Each structure stands twice: as C-alpha cells, then as structure tokens.
XYZ file of C-alpha atoms in Angstrom:
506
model
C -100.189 -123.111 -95.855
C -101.295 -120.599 -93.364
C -99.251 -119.405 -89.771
C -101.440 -121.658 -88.188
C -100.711 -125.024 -89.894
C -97.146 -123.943 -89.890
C -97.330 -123.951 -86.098
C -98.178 -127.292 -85.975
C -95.408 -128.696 -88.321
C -92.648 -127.629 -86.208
C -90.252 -129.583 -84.095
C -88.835 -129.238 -81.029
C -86.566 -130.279 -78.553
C -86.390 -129.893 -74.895
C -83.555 -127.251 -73.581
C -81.437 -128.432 -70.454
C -82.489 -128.063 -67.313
C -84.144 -125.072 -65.816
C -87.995 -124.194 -66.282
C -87.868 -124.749 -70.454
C -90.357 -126.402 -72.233
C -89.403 -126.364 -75.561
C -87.453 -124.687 -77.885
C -89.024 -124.030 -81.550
C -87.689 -122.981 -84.509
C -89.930 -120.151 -86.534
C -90.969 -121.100 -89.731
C -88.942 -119.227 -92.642
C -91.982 -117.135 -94.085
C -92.352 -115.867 -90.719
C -88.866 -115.893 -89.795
C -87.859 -113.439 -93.132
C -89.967 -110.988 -90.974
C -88.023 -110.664 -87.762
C -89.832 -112.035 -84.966
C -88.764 -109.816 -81.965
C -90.100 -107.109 -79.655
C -90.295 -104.057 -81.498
C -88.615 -100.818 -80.782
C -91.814 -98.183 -80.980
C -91.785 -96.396 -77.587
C -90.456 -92.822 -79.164
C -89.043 -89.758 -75.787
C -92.925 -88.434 -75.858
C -94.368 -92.281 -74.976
C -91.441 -93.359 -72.654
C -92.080 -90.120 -70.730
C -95.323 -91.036 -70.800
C -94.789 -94.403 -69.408
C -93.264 -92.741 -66.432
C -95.930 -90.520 -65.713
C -98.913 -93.610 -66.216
C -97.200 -95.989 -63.862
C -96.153 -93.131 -61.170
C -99.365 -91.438 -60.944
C -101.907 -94.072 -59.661
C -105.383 -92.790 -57.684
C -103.182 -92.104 -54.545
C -102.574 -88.228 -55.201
C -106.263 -87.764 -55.926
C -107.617 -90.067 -52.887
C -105.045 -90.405 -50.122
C -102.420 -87.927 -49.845
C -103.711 -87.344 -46.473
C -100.878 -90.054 -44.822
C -97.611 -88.042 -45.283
C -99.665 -84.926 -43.794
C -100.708 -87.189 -40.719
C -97.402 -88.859 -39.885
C -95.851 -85.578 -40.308
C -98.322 -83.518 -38.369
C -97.385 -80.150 -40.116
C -97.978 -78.238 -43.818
C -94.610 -76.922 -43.243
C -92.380 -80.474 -43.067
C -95.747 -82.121 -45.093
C -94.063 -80.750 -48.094
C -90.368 -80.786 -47.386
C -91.297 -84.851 -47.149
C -92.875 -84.362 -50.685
C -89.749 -82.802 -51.998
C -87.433 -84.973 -50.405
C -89.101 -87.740 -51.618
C -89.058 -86.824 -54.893
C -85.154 -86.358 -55.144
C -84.684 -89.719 -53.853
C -86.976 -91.286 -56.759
C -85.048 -88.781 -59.051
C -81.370 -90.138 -57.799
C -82.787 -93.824 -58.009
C -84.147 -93.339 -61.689
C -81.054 -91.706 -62.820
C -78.663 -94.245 -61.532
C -81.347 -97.076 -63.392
C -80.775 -95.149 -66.245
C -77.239 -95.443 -66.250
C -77.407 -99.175 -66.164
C -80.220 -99.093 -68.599
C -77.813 -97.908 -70.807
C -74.962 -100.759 -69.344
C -77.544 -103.548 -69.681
C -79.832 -102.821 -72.581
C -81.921 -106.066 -72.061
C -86.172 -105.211 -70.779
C -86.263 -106.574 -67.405
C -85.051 -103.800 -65.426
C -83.668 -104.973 -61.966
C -83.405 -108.174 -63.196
C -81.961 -107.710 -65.883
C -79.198 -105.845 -63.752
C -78.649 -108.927 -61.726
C -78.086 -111.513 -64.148
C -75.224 -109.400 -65.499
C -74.011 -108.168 -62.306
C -74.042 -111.314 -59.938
C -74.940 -114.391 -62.117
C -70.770 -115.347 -62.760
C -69.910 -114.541 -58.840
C -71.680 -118.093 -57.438
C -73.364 -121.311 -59.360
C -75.944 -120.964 -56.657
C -76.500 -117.357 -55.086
C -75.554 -115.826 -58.502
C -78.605 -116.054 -60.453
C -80.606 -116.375 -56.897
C -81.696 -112.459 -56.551
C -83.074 -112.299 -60.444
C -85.321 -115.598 -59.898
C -87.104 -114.035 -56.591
C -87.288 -110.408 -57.966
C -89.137 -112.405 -60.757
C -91.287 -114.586 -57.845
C -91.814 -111.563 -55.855
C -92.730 -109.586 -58.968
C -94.195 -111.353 -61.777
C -96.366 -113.981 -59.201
C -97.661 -111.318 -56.576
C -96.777 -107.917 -56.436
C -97.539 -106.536 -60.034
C -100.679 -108.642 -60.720
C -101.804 -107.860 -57.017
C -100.978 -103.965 -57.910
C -103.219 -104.047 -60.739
C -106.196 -105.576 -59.112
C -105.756 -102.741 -56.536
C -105.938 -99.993 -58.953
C -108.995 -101.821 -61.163
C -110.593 -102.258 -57.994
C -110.584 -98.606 -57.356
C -111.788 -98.046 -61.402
C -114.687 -100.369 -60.603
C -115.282 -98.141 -57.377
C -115.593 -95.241 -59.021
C -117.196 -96.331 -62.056
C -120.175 -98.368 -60.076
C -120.967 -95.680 -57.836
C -122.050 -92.758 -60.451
C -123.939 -95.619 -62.881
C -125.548 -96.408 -59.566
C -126.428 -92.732 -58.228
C -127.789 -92.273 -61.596
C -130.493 -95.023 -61.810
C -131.237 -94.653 -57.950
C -130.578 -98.161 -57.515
C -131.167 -100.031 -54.025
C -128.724 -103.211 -54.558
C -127.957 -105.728 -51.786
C -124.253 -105.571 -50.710
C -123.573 -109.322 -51.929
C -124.947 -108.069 -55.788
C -122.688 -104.721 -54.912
C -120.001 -107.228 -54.258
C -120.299 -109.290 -57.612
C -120.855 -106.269 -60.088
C -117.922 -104.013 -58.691
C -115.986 -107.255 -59.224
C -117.643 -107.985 -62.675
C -116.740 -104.164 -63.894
C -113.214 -105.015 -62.668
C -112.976 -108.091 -64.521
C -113.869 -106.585 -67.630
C -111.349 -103.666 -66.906
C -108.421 -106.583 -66.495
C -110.028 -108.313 -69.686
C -110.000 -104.645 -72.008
C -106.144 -103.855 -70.880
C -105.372 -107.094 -71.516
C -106.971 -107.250 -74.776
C -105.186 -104.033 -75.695
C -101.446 -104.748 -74.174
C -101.819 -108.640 -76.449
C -103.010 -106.541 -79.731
C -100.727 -104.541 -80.291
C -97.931 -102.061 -78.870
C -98.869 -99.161 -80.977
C -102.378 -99.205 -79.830
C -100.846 -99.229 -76.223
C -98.628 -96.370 -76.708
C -101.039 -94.163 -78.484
C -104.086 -94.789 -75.618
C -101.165 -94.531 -72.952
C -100.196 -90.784 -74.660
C -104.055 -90.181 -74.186
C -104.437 -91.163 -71.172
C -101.303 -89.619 -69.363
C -102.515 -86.336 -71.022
C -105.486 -86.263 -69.673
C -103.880 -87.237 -65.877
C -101.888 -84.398 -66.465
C -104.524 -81.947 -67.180
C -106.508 -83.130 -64.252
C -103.657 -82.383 -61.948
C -103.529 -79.206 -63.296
C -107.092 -78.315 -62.831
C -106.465 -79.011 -59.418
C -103.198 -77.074 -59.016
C -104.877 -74.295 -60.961
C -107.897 -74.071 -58.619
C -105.279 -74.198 -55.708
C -103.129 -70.723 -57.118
C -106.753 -68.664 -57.819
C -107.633 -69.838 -54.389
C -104.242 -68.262 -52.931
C -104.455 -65.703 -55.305
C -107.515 -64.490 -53.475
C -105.695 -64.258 -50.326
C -106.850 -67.367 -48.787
C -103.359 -68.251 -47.031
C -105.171 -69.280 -43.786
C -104.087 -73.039 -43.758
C -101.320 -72.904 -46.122
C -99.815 -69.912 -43.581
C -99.661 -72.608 -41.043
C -95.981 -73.563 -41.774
C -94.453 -75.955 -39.408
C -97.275 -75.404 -36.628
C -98.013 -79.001 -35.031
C -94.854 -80.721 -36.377
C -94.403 -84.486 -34.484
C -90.879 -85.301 -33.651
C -91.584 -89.079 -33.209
C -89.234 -90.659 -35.544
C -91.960 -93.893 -36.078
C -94.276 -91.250 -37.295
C -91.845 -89.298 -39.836
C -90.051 -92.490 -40.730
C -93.652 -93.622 -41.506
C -94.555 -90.212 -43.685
C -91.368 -90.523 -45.337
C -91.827 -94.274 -46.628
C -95.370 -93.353 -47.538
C -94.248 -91.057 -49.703
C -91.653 -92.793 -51.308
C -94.196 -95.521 -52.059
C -96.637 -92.440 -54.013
C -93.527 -91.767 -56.156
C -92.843 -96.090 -56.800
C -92.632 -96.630 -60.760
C -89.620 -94.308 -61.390
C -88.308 -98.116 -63.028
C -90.470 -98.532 -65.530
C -88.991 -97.444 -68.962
C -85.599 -99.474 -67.793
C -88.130 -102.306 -68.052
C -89.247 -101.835 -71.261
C -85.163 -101.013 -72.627
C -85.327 -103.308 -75.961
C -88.814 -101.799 -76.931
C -86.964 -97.938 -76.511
C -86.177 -95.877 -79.370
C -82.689 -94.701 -79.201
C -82.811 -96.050 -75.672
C -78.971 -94.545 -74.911
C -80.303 -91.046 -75.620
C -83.865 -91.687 -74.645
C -84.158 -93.610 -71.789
C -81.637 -90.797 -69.447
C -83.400 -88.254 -70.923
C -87.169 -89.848 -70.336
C -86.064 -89.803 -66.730
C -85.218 -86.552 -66.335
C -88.192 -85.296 -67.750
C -90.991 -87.554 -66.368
C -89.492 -88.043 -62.740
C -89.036 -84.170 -62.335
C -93.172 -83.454 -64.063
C -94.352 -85.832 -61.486
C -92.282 -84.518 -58.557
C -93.362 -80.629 -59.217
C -97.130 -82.062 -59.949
C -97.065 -84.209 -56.467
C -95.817 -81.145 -54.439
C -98.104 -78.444 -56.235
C -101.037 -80.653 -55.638
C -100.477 -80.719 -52.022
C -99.669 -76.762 -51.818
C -103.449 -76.930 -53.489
C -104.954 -79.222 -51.141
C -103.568 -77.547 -48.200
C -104.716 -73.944 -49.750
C -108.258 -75.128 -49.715
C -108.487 -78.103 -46.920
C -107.229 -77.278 -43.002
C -104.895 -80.398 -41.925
C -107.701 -81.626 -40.127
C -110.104 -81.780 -43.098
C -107.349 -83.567 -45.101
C -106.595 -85.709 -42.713
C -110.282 -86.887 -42.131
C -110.790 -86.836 -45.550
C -111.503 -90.409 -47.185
C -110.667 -89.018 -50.632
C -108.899 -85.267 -50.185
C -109.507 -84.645 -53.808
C -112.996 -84.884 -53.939
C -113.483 -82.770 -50.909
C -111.239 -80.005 -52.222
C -113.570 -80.515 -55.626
C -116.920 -80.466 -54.143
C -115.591 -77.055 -52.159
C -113.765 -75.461 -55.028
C -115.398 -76.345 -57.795
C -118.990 -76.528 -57.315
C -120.969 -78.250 -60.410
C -117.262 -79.523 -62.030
C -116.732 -81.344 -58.901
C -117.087 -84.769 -60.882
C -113.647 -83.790 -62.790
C -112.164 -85.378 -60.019
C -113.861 -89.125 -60.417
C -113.541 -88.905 -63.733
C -109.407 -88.465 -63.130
C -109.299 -91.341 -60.592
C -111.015 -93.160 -63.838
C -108.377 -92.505 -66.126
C -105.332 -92.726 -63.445
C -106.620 -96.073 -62.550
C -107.106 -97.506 -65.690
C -103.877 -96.715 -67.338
C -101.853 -97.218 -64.106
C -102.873 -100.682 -64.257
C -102.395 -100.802 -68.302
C -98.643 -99.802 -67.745
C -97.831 -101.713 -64.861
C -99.020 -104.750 -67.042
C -97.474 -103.710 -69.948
C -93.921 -103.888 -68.394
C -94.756 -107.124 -66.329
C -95.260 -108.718 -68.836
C -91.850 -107.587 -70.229
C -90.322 -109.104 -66.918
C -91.893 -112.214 -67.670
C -90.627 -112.575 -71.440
C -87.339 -111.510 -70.401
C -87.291 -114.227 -67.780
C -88.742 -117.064 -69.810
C -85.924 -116.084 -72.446
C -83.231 -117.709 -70.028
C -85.015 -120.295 -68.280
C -86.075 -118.882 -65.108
C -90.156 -119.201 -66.192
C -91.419 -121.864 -68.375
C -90.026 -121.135 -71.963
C -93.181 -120.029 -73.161
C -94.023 -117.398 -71.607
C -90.871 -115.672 -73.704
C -92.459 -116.432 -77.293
C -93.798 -113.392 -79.449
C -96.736 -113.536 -81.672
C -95.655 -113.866 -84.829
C -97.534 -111.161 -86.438
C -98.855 -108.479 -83.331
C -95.158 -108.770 -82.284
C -95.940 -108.418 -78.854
C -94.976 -111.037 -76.060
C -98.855 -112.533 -75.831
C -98.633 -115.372 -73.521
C -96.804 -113.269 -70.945
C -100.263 -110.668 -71.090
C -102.460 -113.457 -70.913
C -100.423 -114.857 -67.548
C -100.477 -111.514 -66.049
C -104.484 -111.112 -66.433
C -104.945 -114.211 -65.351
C -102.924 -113.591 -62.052
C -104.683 -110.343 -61.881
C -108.222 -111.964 -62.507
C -107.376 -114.448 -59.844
C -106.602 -111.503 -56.541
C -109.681 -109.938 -57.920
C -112.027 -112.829 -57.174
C -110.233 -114.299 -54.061
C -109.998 -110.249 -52.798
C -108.423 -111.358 -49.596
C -105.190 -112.140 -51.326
C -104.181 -109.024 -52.050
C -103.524 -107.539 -48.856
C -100.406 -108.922 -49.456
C -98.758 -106.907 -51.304
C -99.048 -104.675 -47.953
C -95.790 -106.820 -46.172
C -94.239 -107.740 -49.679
C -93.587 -103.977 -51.117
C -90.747 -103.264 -48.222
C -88.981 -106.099 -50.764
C -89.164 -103.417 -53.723
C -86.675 -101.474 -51.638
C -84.287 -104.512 -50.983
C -84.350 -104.547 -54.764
C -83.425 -100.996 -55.298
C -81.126 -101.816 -52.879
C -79.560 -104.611 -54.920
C -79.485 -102.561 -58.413
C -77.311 -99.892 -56.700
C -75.021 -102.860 -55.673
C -75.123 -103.841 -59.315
C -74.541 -100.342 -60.514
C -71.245 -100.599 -58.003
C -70.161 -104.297 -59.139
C -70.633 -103.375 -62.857
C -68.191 -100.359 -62.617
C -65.306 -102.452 -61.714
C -66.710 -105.971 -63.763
C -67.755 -103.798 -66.740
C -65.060 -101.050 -67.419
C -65.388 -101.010 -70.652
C -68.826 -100.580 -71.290
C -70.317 -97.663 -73.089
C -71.684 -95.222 -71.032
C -73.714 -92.380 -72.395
C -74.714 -91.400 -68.865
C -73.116 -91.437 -65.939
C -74.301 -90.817 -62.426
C -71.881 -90.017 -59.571
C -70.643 -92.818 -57.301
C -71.831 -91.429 -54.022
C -75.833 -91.680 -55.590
C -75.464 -95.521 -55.627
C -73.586 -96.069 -52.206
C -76.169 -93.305 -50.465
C -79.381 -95.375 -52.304
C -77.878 -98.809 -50.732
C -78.224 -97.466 -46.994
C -81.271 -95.711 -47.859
C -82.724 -99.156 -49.256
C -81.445 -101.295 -46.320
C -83.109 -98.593 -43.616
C -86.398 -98.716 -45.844
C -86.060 -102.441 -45.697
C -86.476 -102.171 -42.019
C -88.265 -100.257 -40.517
C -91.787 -101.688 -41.412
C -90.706 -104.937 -39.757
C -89.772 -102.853 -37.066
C -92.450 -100.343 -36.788
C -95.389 -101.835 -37.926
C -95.294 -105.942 -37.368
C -97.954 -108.017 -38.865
C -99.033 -111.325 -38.352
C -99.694 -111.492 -42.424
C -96.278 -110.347 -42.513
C -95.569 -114.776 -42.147
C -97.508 -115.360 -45.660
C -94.794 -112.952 -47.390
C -91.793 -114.500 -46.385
C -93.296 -117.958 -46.746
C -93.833 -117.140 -50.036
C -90.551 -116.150 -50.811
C -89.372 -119.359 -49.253
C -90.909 -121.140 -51.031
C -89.510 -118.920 -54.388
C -85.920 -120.054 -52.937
C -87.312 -123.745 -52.892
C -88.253 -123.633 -56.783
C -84.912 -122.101 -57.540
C -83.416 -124.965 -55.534
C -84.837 -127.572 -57.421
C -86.152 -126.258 -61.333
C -83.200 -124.027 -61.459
C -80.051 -125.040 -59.978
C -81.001 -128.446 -60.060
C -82.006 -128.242 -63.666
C -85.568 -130.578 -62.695
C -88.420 -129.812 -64.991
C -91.987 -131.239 -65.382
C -92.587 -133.093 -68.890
C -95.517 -131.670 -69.043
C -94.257 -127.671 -69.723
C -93.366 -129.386 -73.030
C -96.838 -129.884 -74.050
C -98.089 -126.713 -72.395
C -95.622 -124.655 -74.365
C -96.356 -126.584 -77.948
C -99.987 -126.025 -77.371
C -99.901 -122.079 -76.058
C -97.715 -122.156 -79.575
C -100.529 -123.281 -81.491
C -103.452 -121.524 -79.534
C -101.861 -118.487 -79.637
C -100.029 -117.891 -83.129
C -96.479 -117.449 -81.447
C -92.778 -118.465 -81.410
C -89.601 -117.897 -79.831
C -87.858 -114.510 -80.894
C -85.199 -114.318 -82.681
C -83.363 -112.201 -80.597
C-alpha cells in the first residue's frame, strides 16, 4: 500500500478546544522514519540566513532617507553605526533565549514560555497576535513588497530590450504576472525541500555579498583618487529637529530588521547552542560593516543632494562609476529581492508550524510531509497570503502602520529574556548577555513604539489596529473559549491527503 492510501486509512479525533482540527496518527512505515523538521541549517547557512533576510533592495535603492532626516554625511553615518549596535544587542540577547527556548518560532516561542502560566487569559494573549500580526499580514505583505520590486526590475530590462510600447493596464498585469510566478518558484522551492533552500540561499547571499562589495570597492578607488569632495563634508548641514533624527534613526533600524531570523528557525539549527550565538555574531556584524561602507561609497561618489534626489542611489552611483557594468547593480536588486523574500518565507512558515503545533492556527498547518520533511501546508498558506497582497496591491500599504508593532515585540522578548531569568534559573545557558542589554532594548522598543503614532499619524493607521482587534476577538472566542468550526476537521483530513503529510512526531 502506498503513502497515499495510507493517508486515507487513518483515524482521527478532534483535540479540545482551540483552533485544532484533527489529530492523526502517522502510519508505522512512515513513522519508523522520524517525521519531524530536520536539523540541516550548518554556521555557513544560518549566517547566511541572516544576511538573505537583512539585506533586502533597500541598501541598493533607498538609502537616501537616513541621509535626508539627518541632513549631514557626518551624523548620516554615526545613525548607520548606531543602528547597527542596537540590531547587534537585540540579536545577541535573542540568541540567548534561543538557546533558553530551543523551539522555531522565535518571539513567540519566547512568550509561550515566558508569560503563558502568569494569566489563563493575557498569558498566551501576546504569542496569538505576534502570530496574527505576523503570519496573516506583515510577512506575506513583506514578501509581495520585495517580489514586487523583482518583477520591477526584471520587466523593465526584458522590456528595454524588445523596445516594447505596452499600455500601462498590460504593464500592470505582466509586472504582476512575473511576481506571481516569483511567489509560485520560492514557494515551490521552500515545499521541496530544505536542502535545496539552503544550498540556493548560500548562492544567493554570496552573490549579495559580492555585489556590495563591488560597490564598496568602486567607493575606496574613487577616494583613493582623492575625490574626498562630498565625503569631506562631515557634519556640514546637520538638522537638530528631533522629528527628523528620530525619523532617520527608525529608518534605519527598519534597513537592519531580520536580525531574528535564525532564532526562528532554532529546531532546524545544527548545534543550535554553539551555532545560533555564534551565527549572530558573525552575520549581524558583516551586514553592519557592509551597510556603513556602502554609504561611505555612495557619499564618495554622490553629493547629499544627488542622493537625496536619487530614486534608486545605487544605480546612479553605477551609471557614474561604472560606465558599461552599470547593470551589476539591477542584477543585485534581482538577487536581494528574490532571496529576501525566499527567507522571510522560509521562517514564516516556521512561525506558522510552530503555532499550529499548540493550537493557536488550525492543526494543520503544523503537519510535515512525510517524505520532503518540510512543513508544506504552512508554505502553501504563506504563498497564498502573499499571492493574495499581490493582486489586491492596495493591501499592502499596510504593513506601513503595522511594522511600529515589530518593535512592541522586541519589546516584549526583552521582557521575556527578564521574566525567564528569575522563572527559569536553572536553564542551560551557553550564552549569556548582560542584564542592562535587555532593560535598555525595553525603553528603546517602547520609544520606537511611539513615535510614528506621534510623528507621522495616518488615517490607514485605523485598518492596523482594527485588525489587531479583531486578532484579540479570535483569541477571545477559538482560543480561550476553546470554540472551533467542524469544518477545520475536514479541511485538515483533506490537506492530509492532498498533500502527503502528518503531524510530527516531535
């Protein structure tokens, strides 16, 4: 009998309360194989996690914000630096309770064991809207972003090429079209298998670093010649307004956002004790010294008023640097793009199995394919929700008023972090980051919380908090009221049978 009719022969029973559908037993020929997430993520491919997820397009289109908001080269680059510490304090002290909580999920993983025993209702409240926030708008919206910009980039040469004259509607549907097939090839990729994902992921973060470096290396000959003209400008036309630094300084924070992501991939982690602390130190620092050289380029090449006009600073300082091997630079927005939006899947997806695995998502979305070994009808949901803000387009201008959450999240972890040293004495811990990192990170979160809603209201701003009202609303009644549908029981036997997957045996 083959996986397939064994699927159908077994039984189930509905769990308790929550968002379950139903629980399945795997089949014994399958089950003599472990059925869990595999640990094949080695140092080189964690690292390289990091640096997918951290650089997007934003270094090669748009670094141009900080330097506005700023006004000066001079405190430009001190907000780079600065910047980068923070993300480098925030990713060690994840690391730490990485190695406390060794469960993928990241943050929420961190909250269920930190806060889920304090209160029946408020405990488990922060992991089930990190997972509404996450899982049902910000990642999937993320991604469509960055395939967006792949499709943008990828259009226009094929375009230039064939001296096409297209009406903006067609322009519309085929940059969508090229984006949908982008979602549909990482999806097909992060469902096959994990080795496949690692090994393009090691490709492709090679190649974003070598691009960076062609860029940093054009930047030193350029200096090297003596061209200090713009760079010698210092602190020349600094702005004191503190909405306009407090502005520069969130922007860059937001560049640096992914510093998270091999805490949320902790079960899939070789040696993750040893591994994931020392990932950390290696990728945040690379992308820190990468961020700020860039910029030192940029500003060697490019007055602040050219960068600041500029709609995409890297092709500019291209086209003036590099003559002929100016299209290095669209080809690196290609690659960033495309395995940005790979990675951030990859550990979504993660966050959704984890979730499913306790009941707050419908049970199925937790269950592993029996043979690829990789959490299938998680990817599928995730490039379905991604396929969705593509087509609507509209939608995804919220993540704009929904990413100041992130920070409230941060925020949160660092509480956890705190909580778990006096609840969880006794864990191991391989790494250990002093207490002032976490307290300093809490007040850091809370003022980053802020000050958009201060500083820059919105009238969109409404939809986000709805939304997370209504989050609080399903937790309410499918989680601490234990209501389900009777339907998720048929949904999850028949995503069983569709897609060759069970529960694992974790």
């Amino acid at each position: 009998m083959d996986e397939k009719k064994k699927l159908h022969n077994l039984k189930g029973s509905p769990k308790n309360g929550n968002m379950s559908g139903t629980s399945f037993q795997a089949p014994q020929s399958v089950a003599s194989s472990v059925v869990e997430l595999k640990r094949e993520i080695g140092l080189l491919s964690a690292v390289s996690l990091i640096v997918s997820v951290m650089i997007g397009s934003g270094i090669f289109i748009s670094p141009s914000s900080v330097l506005e908001k700023s006004g000066s080269v001079g405190l430009c680059l001190v907000m780079w630096a600065l910047c980068g510490a923070i993300s480098y304090f925030g990713a060690l002290s994840f690391a730490e309770l990485g190695t406390v909580v060794p469960s993928s999920g990241a943050e929420y993983a961190f909250f269920r064991a930190a806060f889920t025993g304090f209160h029946n209702f408020f405990g488990p409240l922060p992991g089930f809207i990190y997972i509404w926030v996450i899982v049902f708008l910000v990642r999937p919206a993320e991604v469509a972003i960055l395939v967006l910009t792949f499709s943008e980039y990828t259009y226009s040469p094929i375009v230039l090429y064939f001296n096409m004259e297209i009406s903006p509607l067609m322009e519309s549907v085929l940059k969508k079209l090229i984006a949908l097939l982008a979602v549909g090839l990482i999806t097909y990729i992060n469902f096959v298998s994990v080795k496949i994902y690692v090994k393009m992921q090691n490709m492709f973060s090679s190649l974003k670093i070598l691009a960076c470096l062609a860029v940093i290396i054009g930047g030193i000959c350029h200096l090297a010649k003596g061209n200090i003209q713009y760079i010698n400008k210092g602190f020349e036309g600094t702005k004191t307004n503190v909405k306009d630094l407090v502005l520069a300084f969130y922007t860059g924070l937001w560049s640096f956002d992914g510093w998270t992501s091999v805490t949320v991939v902790s079960e899939e982690i070789k040696s993750p004790n040893r591994n994931i602390p020392l990932s950390i130190s290696l990728g945040v620092p690379l992308v820190t010294v990468l961020y700020f050289t860039m910029n030192v380029a940029y500003m060697s090449v490019l007055s602040v008023e050219d960068m600041i006009a500029a709609p995409a600073v890297a092709m500019i300082f291209a086209e003036r640097l590099f003559g002929p091997f100016a299209p290095i630079i669209p080809v690196a927005v290609i690659l960033s793009t495309f395995s940005c939006a790979m990675s951030v899947q990859f550990g979504v997806s993660r966050l959704c199995f984890a979730a499913g695995r306790v009941g707050h998502m419908v049970e199925c979305f937790s269950y592993i394919h029996i043979r690829r070994m990789t959490p299938a009808p998680a990817v599928i949901l995730q490039g379905t929700l991604t396929s969705i803000f593509i087509i609507t387009g509209s939608i995804i201008r919220l993540i704009e008023f929904v990413s100041f959450i992130i920070w409230i999240f941060y925020g949160l972890a660092m509480v956890a972090l705190i909580v778990m040293r006096s609840t969880k004495k006794e864990a191991a811990r391989p790494f250990k980051v002093p207490i002032i990192i976490p307290y300093f990170l809490v007040a850091l979160s809370a003022f980053i919380a802020v000050v958009p809603l201060v500083l820059q209201p919105d009238p969109l701003f409404l939809a986000a908090i709805v939304f997370i009202a209504i989050g609080i609303l399903a937790y309410h009644f499918l989680i601490y009221q234990k209501k389900h549908f009777k339907c998720t029981r048929c949904f999850c036997y028949y995503v069983q049978i569709l897609l060759e997957v069970i529960p694992s045996e974790r």
